[in-house]
Amino acid sequence: MISQEDALRISSPISNEEIITAINSLGNNKAPGIDDITSSFLKGYWSATSSDVLTVVHHFFSYGSMPKRWKDTLVVLIPKVQGAKLPSQFRSISLYTIIYKVITKILINQVKDVLNSLISQEQGAFVPGRGIADNCLLAQEILQKLASLKSSTGYMSIKVDMEQAYDRMR
C-alpha cells in the first residue's frame, strides 16, 4: 500500500522539465520505432519539435489516452547465433515510437521511488542494484550449507530450467 503523500506525488500534473528530463535520459543512436524518430533527432531539433512534443505528452497525462498508433511496435528478431534458423535461436526486441518511450520514461520516473517500498527484498531481477545472479548465489550457498550438515537428510531442492525465459544471466 502506498502512502497518501506518494499517491498525490505520482498523480500530480507533470512539468515541462520532467518531459525534457525524460527525453534527455533516452539513449542516443538507438533504433527508432515505426515512427522513424530517434531520440537523437528529437534532441537535435528540440527547438522545432518542443511545442508539439510537450503538447502531446501533456495531453496524455491530462486525459489518460493516446492514439492507438503510438502504441504500435516494430518487432525485430536478433539472431543469438550465427546462421540462426530456429525460433529458439533468436531473441526479439520491440521498438516503440518516440512519444511512447518518453511517456513510459516519465511514468517510470514517477513511480520508481514508490516501487522500492513495495517490491520485496527477495525480488532479484529488474531492480537497480540487484540481479538474478544474486539469488543464484544465495541458492548455491544454501545448498552448500545443507550438504555440510551432519544430518543432511530430509532436504530437497528443485532446479528450474529458465533457458526459454532468459538468454543468459550476467
PDB file of C-alpha atoms in Angstrom:
ATOM      1  CA  MET A   1       0.000   0.000   0.000  1.00  0.00           C
ATOM      2  CA  ILE A   2       1.342   3.441  -0.852  1.00  0.00           C
ATOM      3  CA  SER A   3       1.003   6.482   1.342  1.00  0.00           C
ATOM      4  CA  GLN A   4      -1.388   9.305   0.538  1.00  0.00           C
ATOM      5  CA  GLU A   5       1.627  11.580   0.068  1.00  0.00           C
ATOM      6  CA  ASP A   6       3.125   9.208  -2.540  1.00  0.00           C
ATOM      7  CA  ALA A   7      -0.250   8.857  -4.269  1.00  0.00           C
ATOM      8  CA  LEU A   8      -0.552  12.641  -4.565  1.00  0.00           C
ATOM      9  CA  ARG A   9       3.019  12.964  -5.811  1.00  0.00           C
ATOM     10  CA  ILE A  10       2.657  10.390  -8.583  1.00  0.00           C
ATOM     11  CA  SER A  11      -0.735  11.694  -9.684  1.00  0.00           C
ATOM     12  CA  SER A  12       0.225  15.374  -9.782  1.00  0.00           C
ATOM     13  CA  PRO A  13       0.492  17.115 -13.169  1.00  0.00           C
ATOM     14  CA  ILE A  14       3.836  16.704 -14.874  1.00  0.00           C
ATOM     15  CA  SER A  15       6.047  19.650 -15.690  1.00  0.00           C
ATOM     16  CA  ASN A  16       7.847  20.551 -18.897  1.00  0.00           C
ATOM     17  CA  GLU A  17      11.082  19.888 -17.008  1.00  0.00           C
ATOM     18  CA  GLU A  18      10.017  16.282 -16.332  1.00  0.00           C
ATOM     19  CA  ILE A  19       9.340  15.790 -20.039  1.00  0.00           C
ATOM     20  CA  ILE A  20      12.697  17.296 -21.011  1.00  0.00           C
ATOM     21  CA  THR A  21      14.497  15.184 -18.386  1.00  0.00           C
ATOM     22  CA  ALA A  22      12.830  12.055 -19.780  1.00  0.00           C
ATOM     23  CA  ILE A  23      13.862  12.928 -23.335  1.00  0.00           C
ATOM     24  CA  ASN A  24      17.443  13.699 -22.313  1.00  0.00           C
ATOM     25  CA  SER A  25      17.686  10.378 -20.454  1.00  0.00           C
ATOM     26  CA  LEU A  26      16.851   8.378 -23.581  1.00  0.00           C
ATOM     27  CA  GLY A  27      19.923   6.826 -25.156  1.00  0.00           C
ATOM     28  CA  ASN A  28      21.345   8.253 -28.359  1.00  0.00           C
ATOM     29  CA  ASN A  29      21.894   6.217 -31.511  1.00  0.00           C
ATOM     30  CA  LYS A  30      19.083   3.785 -30.685  1.00  0.00           C
ATOM     31  CA  ALA A  31      16.898   2.190 -33.333  1.00  0.00           C
ATOM     32  CA  PRO A  32      13.648   4.065 -33.992  1.00  0.00           C
ATOM     33  CA  GLY A  33      10.167   2.598 -33.811  1.00  0.00           C
ATOM     34  CA  ILE A  34       7.599   2.674 -36.604  1.00  0.00           C
ATOM     35  CA  ASP A  35       7.568   6.485 -36.466  1.00  0.00           C
ATOM     36  CA  ASP A  36      11.245   6.560 -37.582  1.00  0.00           C
ATOM     37  CA  ILE A  37      12.011   9.252 -34.991  1.00  0.00           C
ATOM     38  CA  THR A  38      15.069   8.727 -32.802  1.00  0.00           C
ATOM     39  CA  SER A  39      15.836  10.401 -29.508  1.00  0.00           C
ATOM     40  CA  SER A  40      18.905  11.932 -31.183  1.00  0.00           C
ATOM     41  CA  PHE A  41      16.615  13.612 -33.719  1.00  0.00           C
ATOM     42  CA  LEU A  42      14.263  14.855 -31.016  1.00  0.00           C
ATOM     43  CA  LYS A  43      17.163  16.299 -29.010  1.00  0.00           C
ATOM     44  CA  GLY A  44      18.906  17.763 -32.054  1.00  0.00           C
ATOM     45  CA  TYR A  45      15.789  19.503 -33.356  1.00  0.00           C
ATOM     46  CA  TRP A  46      14.233  20.343 -29.995  1.00  0.00           C
ATOM     47  CA  SER A  47      13.660  23.988 -30.953  1.00  0.00           C
ATOM     48  CA  ALA A  48      11.452  22.844 -33.850  1.00  0.00           C
ATOM     49  CA  THR A  49       9.719  19.905 -32.131  1.00  0.00           C
ATOM     50  CA  SER A  50       9.387  21.013 -28.498  1.00  0.00           C
ATOM     51  CA  SER A  51       5.974  22.665 -28.772  1.00  0.00           C
ATOM     52  CA  ASP A  52       4.339  19.614 -30.376  1.00  0.00           C
ATOM     53  CA  VAL A  53       6.073  17.103 -28.105  1.00  0.00           C
ATOM     54  CA  LEU A  54       5.170  18.991 -24.933  1.00  0.00           C
ATOM     55  CA  THR A  55       1.557  19.345 -26.108  1.00  0.00           C
ATOM     56  CA  VAL A  56       1.009  15.654 -26.897  1.00  0.00           C
ATOM     57  CA  VAL A  57       2.728  14.424 -23.724  1.00  0.00           C
ATOM     58  CA  HIS A  58       0.711  16.815 -21.538  1.00  0.00           C
ATOM     59  CA  HIS A  59      -2.430  15.680 -23.382  1.00  0.00           C
ATOM     60  CA  PHE A  60      -1.689  12.064 -22.486  1.00  0.00           C
ATOM     61  CA  PHE A  61      -1.202  12.852 -18.807  1.00  0.00           C
ATOM     62  CA  SER A  62      -4.335  15.036 -18.732  1.00  0.00           C
ATOM     63  CA  TYR A  63      -6.695  12.617 -20.483  1.00  0.00           C
ATOM     64  CA  GLY A  64      -5.000   9.238 -19.990  1.00  0.00           C
ATOM     65  CA  SER A  65      -5.243   8.139 -23.587  1.00  0.00           C
ATOM     66  CA  MET A  66      -3.151   8.191 -26.717  1.00  0.00           C
ATOM     67  CA  PRO A  67      -3.741   7.284 -30.349  1.00  0.00           C
ATOM     68  CA  LYS A  68      -3.519   3.525 -30.883  1.00  0.00           C
ATOM     69  CA  ARG A  69      -0.787   4.049 -33.482  1.00  0.00           C
ATOM     70  CA  TRP A  70       1.578   5.392 -30.783  1.00  0.00           C
ATOM     71  CA  LYS A  71       1.381   2.036 -29.026  1.00  0.00           C
ATOM     72  CA  ASP A  72       2.298   0.039 -32.132  1.00  0.00           C
ATOM     73  CA  THR A  73       5.706  -1.582 -32.045  1.00  0.00           C
ATOM     74  CA  LEU A  74       8.125  -2.871 -34.592  1.00  0.00           C
ATOM     75  CA  VAL A  75       9.284  -6.327 -33.503  1.00  0.00           C
ATOM     76  CA  VAL A  76      12.766  -7.239 -34.735  1.00  0.00           C
ATOM     77  CA  LEU A  77      14.353 -10.671 -34.410  1.00  0.00           C
ATOM     78  CA  ILE A  78      18.017 -10.663 -33.418  1.00  0.00           C
ATOM     79  CA  PRO A  79      19.964 -13.896 -34.009  1.00  0.00           C
ATOM     80  CA  LYS A  80      21.604 -15.369 -30.904  1.00  0.00           C
ATOM     81  CA  VAL A  81      23.955 -17.479 -33.016  1.00  0.00           C
ATOM     82  CA  GLN A  82      25.444 -17.129 -36.473  1.00  0.00           C
ATOM     83  CA  GLY A  83      23.263 -18.719 -39.161  1.00  0.00           C
ATOM     84  CA  ALA A  84      20.221 -18.884 -36.894  1.00  0.00           C
ATOM     85  CA  LYS A  85      17.241 -20.738 -38.366  1.00  0.00           C
ATOM     86  CA  LEU A  86      15.162 -21.999 -35.441  1.00  0.00           C
ATOM     87  CA  PRO A  87      12.897 -19.681 -33.428  1.00  0.00           C
ATOM     88  CA  SER A  88      14.840 -20.551 -30.253  1.00  0.00           C
ATOM     89  CA  GLN A  89      17.981 -19.142 -31.893  1.00  0.00           C
ATOM     90  CA  PHE A  90      16.532 -15.628 -31.996  1.00  0.00           C
ATOM     91  CA  ARG A  91      15.561 -13.089 -29.408  1.00  0.00           C
ATOM     92  CA  SER A  92      13.035 -10.408 -30.132  1.00  0.00           C
ATOM     93  CA  ILE A  93      13.174  -6.733 -29.350  1.00  0.00           C
ATOM     94  CA  SER A  94      10.253  -4.339 -29.615  1.00  0.00           C
ATOM     95  CA  LEU A  95      10.939  -0.881 -30.977  1.00  0.00           C
ATOM     96  CA  TYR A  96       8.456   1.686 -29.681  1.00  0.00           C
ATOM     97  CA  THR A  97       7.559   5.121 -31.025  1.00  0.00           C
ATOM     98  CA  ILE A  98       9.467   8.026 -29.518  1.00  0.00           C
ATOM     99  CA  ILE A  99       6.412   9.549 -27.796  1.00  0.00           C
ATOM    100  CA  TYR A 100       5.610   6.184 -26.208  1.00  0.00           C
ATOM    101  CA  LYS A 101       9.216   5.970 -24.945  1.00  0.00           C
ATOM    102  CA  VAL A 102       9.016   9.478 -23.460  1.00  0.00           C
ATOM    103  CA  ILE A 103       5.693   8.798 -21.717  1.00  0.00           C
ATOM    104  CA  THR A 104       6.968   5.467 -20.393  1.00  0.00           C
ATOM    105  CA  LYS A 105      10.137   7.094 -19.049  1.00  0.00           C
ATOM    106  CA  ILE A 106       8.086   9.750 -17.239  1.00  0.00           C
ATOM    107  CA  LEU A 107       5.808   7.099 -15.714  1.00  0.00           C
ATOM    108  CA  ILE A 108       8.844   5.107 -14.556  1.00  0.00           C
ATOM    109  CA  ASN A 109      10.412   8.205 -13.003  1.00  0.00           C
ATOM    110  CA  GLN A 110       7.155   8.971 -11.173  1.00  0.00           C
ATOM    111  CA  VAL A 111       6.734   5.532  -9.609  1.00  0.00           C
ATOM    112  CA  LYS A 112      10.286   4.233  -9.121  1.00  0.00           C
ATOM    113  CA  ASP A 113      10.674   5.602  -5.585  1.00  0.00           C
ATOM    114  CA  VAL A 114       7.276   4.228  -4.571  1.00  0.00           C
ATOM    115  CA  LEU A 115       8.060   0.829  -6.107  1.00  0.00           C
ATOM    116  CA  ASN A 116      11.148   0.398  -3.930  1.00  0.00           C
ATOM    117  CA  SER A 117       8.914   0.332  -0.862  1.00  0.00           C
ATOM    118  CA  LEU A 118       6.504  -2.138  -2.490  1.00  0.00           C
ATOM    119  CA  ILE A 119       8.938  -4.648  -4.028  1.00  0.00           C
ATOM    120  CA  SER A 120      10.075  -7.496  -1.818  1.00  0.00           C
ATOM    121  CA  GLN A 121      13.748  -7.776  -0.847  1.00  0.00           C
ATOM    122  CA  GLU A 122      13.673 -11.261  -2.394  1.00  0.00           C
ATOM    123  CA  GLN A 123      12.991  -9.831  -5.847  1.00  0.00           C
ATOM    124  CA  GLY A 124      16.321 -10.250  -7.580  1.00  0.00           C
ATOM    125  CA  ALA A 125      15.932  -9.170 -11.179  1.00  0.00           C
ATOM    126  CA  PHE A 126      14.751  -5.916 -12.744  1.00  0.00           C
ATOM    127  CA  VAL A 127      15.569  -3.844  -9.646  1.00  0.00           C
ATOM    128  CA  PRO A 128      18.537  -1.425  -9.755  1.00  0.00           C
ATOM    129  CA  GLY A 129      21.415  -2.775  -7.679  1.00  0.00           C
ATOM    130  CA  ARG A 130      20.062  -6.320  -7.705  1.00  0.00           C
ATOM    131  CA  GLY A 131      20.458  -9.101 -10.213  1.00  0.00           C
ATOM    132  CA  ILE A 132      19.145 -12.567 -10.868  1.00  0.00           C
ATOM    133  CA  ALA A 133      22.643 -13.895 -10.176  1.00  0.00           C
ATOM    134  CA  ASP A 134      22.266 -12.712  -6.550  1.00  0.00           C
ATOM    135  CA  ASN A 135      19.526 -15.269  -5.964  1.00  0.00           C
ATOM    136  CA  CYS A 136      21.533 -17.968  -7.766  1.00  0.00           C
ATOM    137  CA  LEU A 137      24.477 -17.303  -5.448  1.00  0.00           C
ATOM    138  CA  LEU A 138      22.184 -17.409  -2.416  1.00  0.00           C
ATOM    139  CA  ALA A 139      20.718 -20.748  -3.553  1.00  0.00           C
ATOM    140  CA  GLN A 140      24.229 -22.152  -4.061  1.00  0.00           C
ATOM    141  CA  GLU A 141      25.284 -21.060  -0.567  1.00  0.00           C
ATOM    142  CA  ILE A 142      22.169 -22.616   0.983  1.00  0.00           C
ATOM    143  CA  LEU A 143      22.780 -25.913  -0.830  1.00  0.00           C
ATOM    144  CA  GLN A 144      26.427 -25.968   0.284  1.00  0.00           C
ATOM    145  CA  LYS A 145      25.370 -25.325   3.870  1.00  0.00           C
ATOM    146  CA  LEU A 146      22.759 -28.101   3.750  1.00  0.00           C
ATOM    147  CA  ALA A 147      25.306 -30.514   2.268  1.00  0.00           C
ATOM    148  CA  SER A 148      27.740 -29.768   5.102  1.00  0.00           C
ATOM    149  CA  LEU A 149      25.228 -30.500   7.877  1.00  0.00           C
ATOM    150  CA  LYS A 150      25.766 -33.779   9.729  1.00  0.00           C
ATOM    151  CA  SER A 151      22.154 -34.831   9.331  1.00  0.00           C
ATOM    152  CA  SER A 152      21.634 -33.795   5.742  1.00  0.00           C
ATOM    153  CA  THR A 153      18.600 -35.980   5.135  1.00  0.00           C
ATOM    154  CA  GLY A 154      15.105 -34.743   4.522  1.00  0.00           C
ATOM    155  CA  TYR A 155      16.124 -31.819   2.307  1.00  0.00           C
ATOM    156  CA  MET A 156      15.152 -31.413  -1.316  1.00  0.00           C
ATOM    157  CA  SER A 157      15.884 -28.833  -3.974  1.00  0.00           C
ATOM    158  CA  ILE A 158      14.343 -28.320  -7.375  1.00  0.00           C
ATOM    159  CA  LYS A 159      16.151 -26.836 -10.362  1.00  0.00           C
ATOM    160  CA  VAL A 160      14.025 -24.996 -12.876  1.00  0.00           C
ATOM    161  CA  ASP A 161      15.476 -24.542 -16.366  1.00  0.00           C
ATOM    162  CA  MET A 162      14.896 -20.922 -17.356  1.00  0.00           C
ATOM    163  CA  GLU A 163      16.596 -21.137 -20.771  1.00  0.00           C
ATOM    164  CA  GLN A 164      13.460 -20.201 -22.685  1.00  0.00           C
ATOM    165  CA  ALA A 165      12.753 -17.214 -20.443  1.00  0.00           C
ATOM    166  CA  TYR A 166      16.247 -15.701 -20.361  1.00  0.00           C
ATOM    167  CA  ASP A 167      19.130 -15.672 -22.827  1.00  0.00           C
ATOM    168  CA  ARG A 168      21.754 -15.704 -20.093  1.00  0.00           C
ATOM    169  CA  MET A 169      22.433 -14.492 -16.591  1.00  0.00           C
ATOM    170  CA  ARG A 170      25.014 -11.764 -16.088  1.00  0.00           C
TER     171      ARG A 170
END
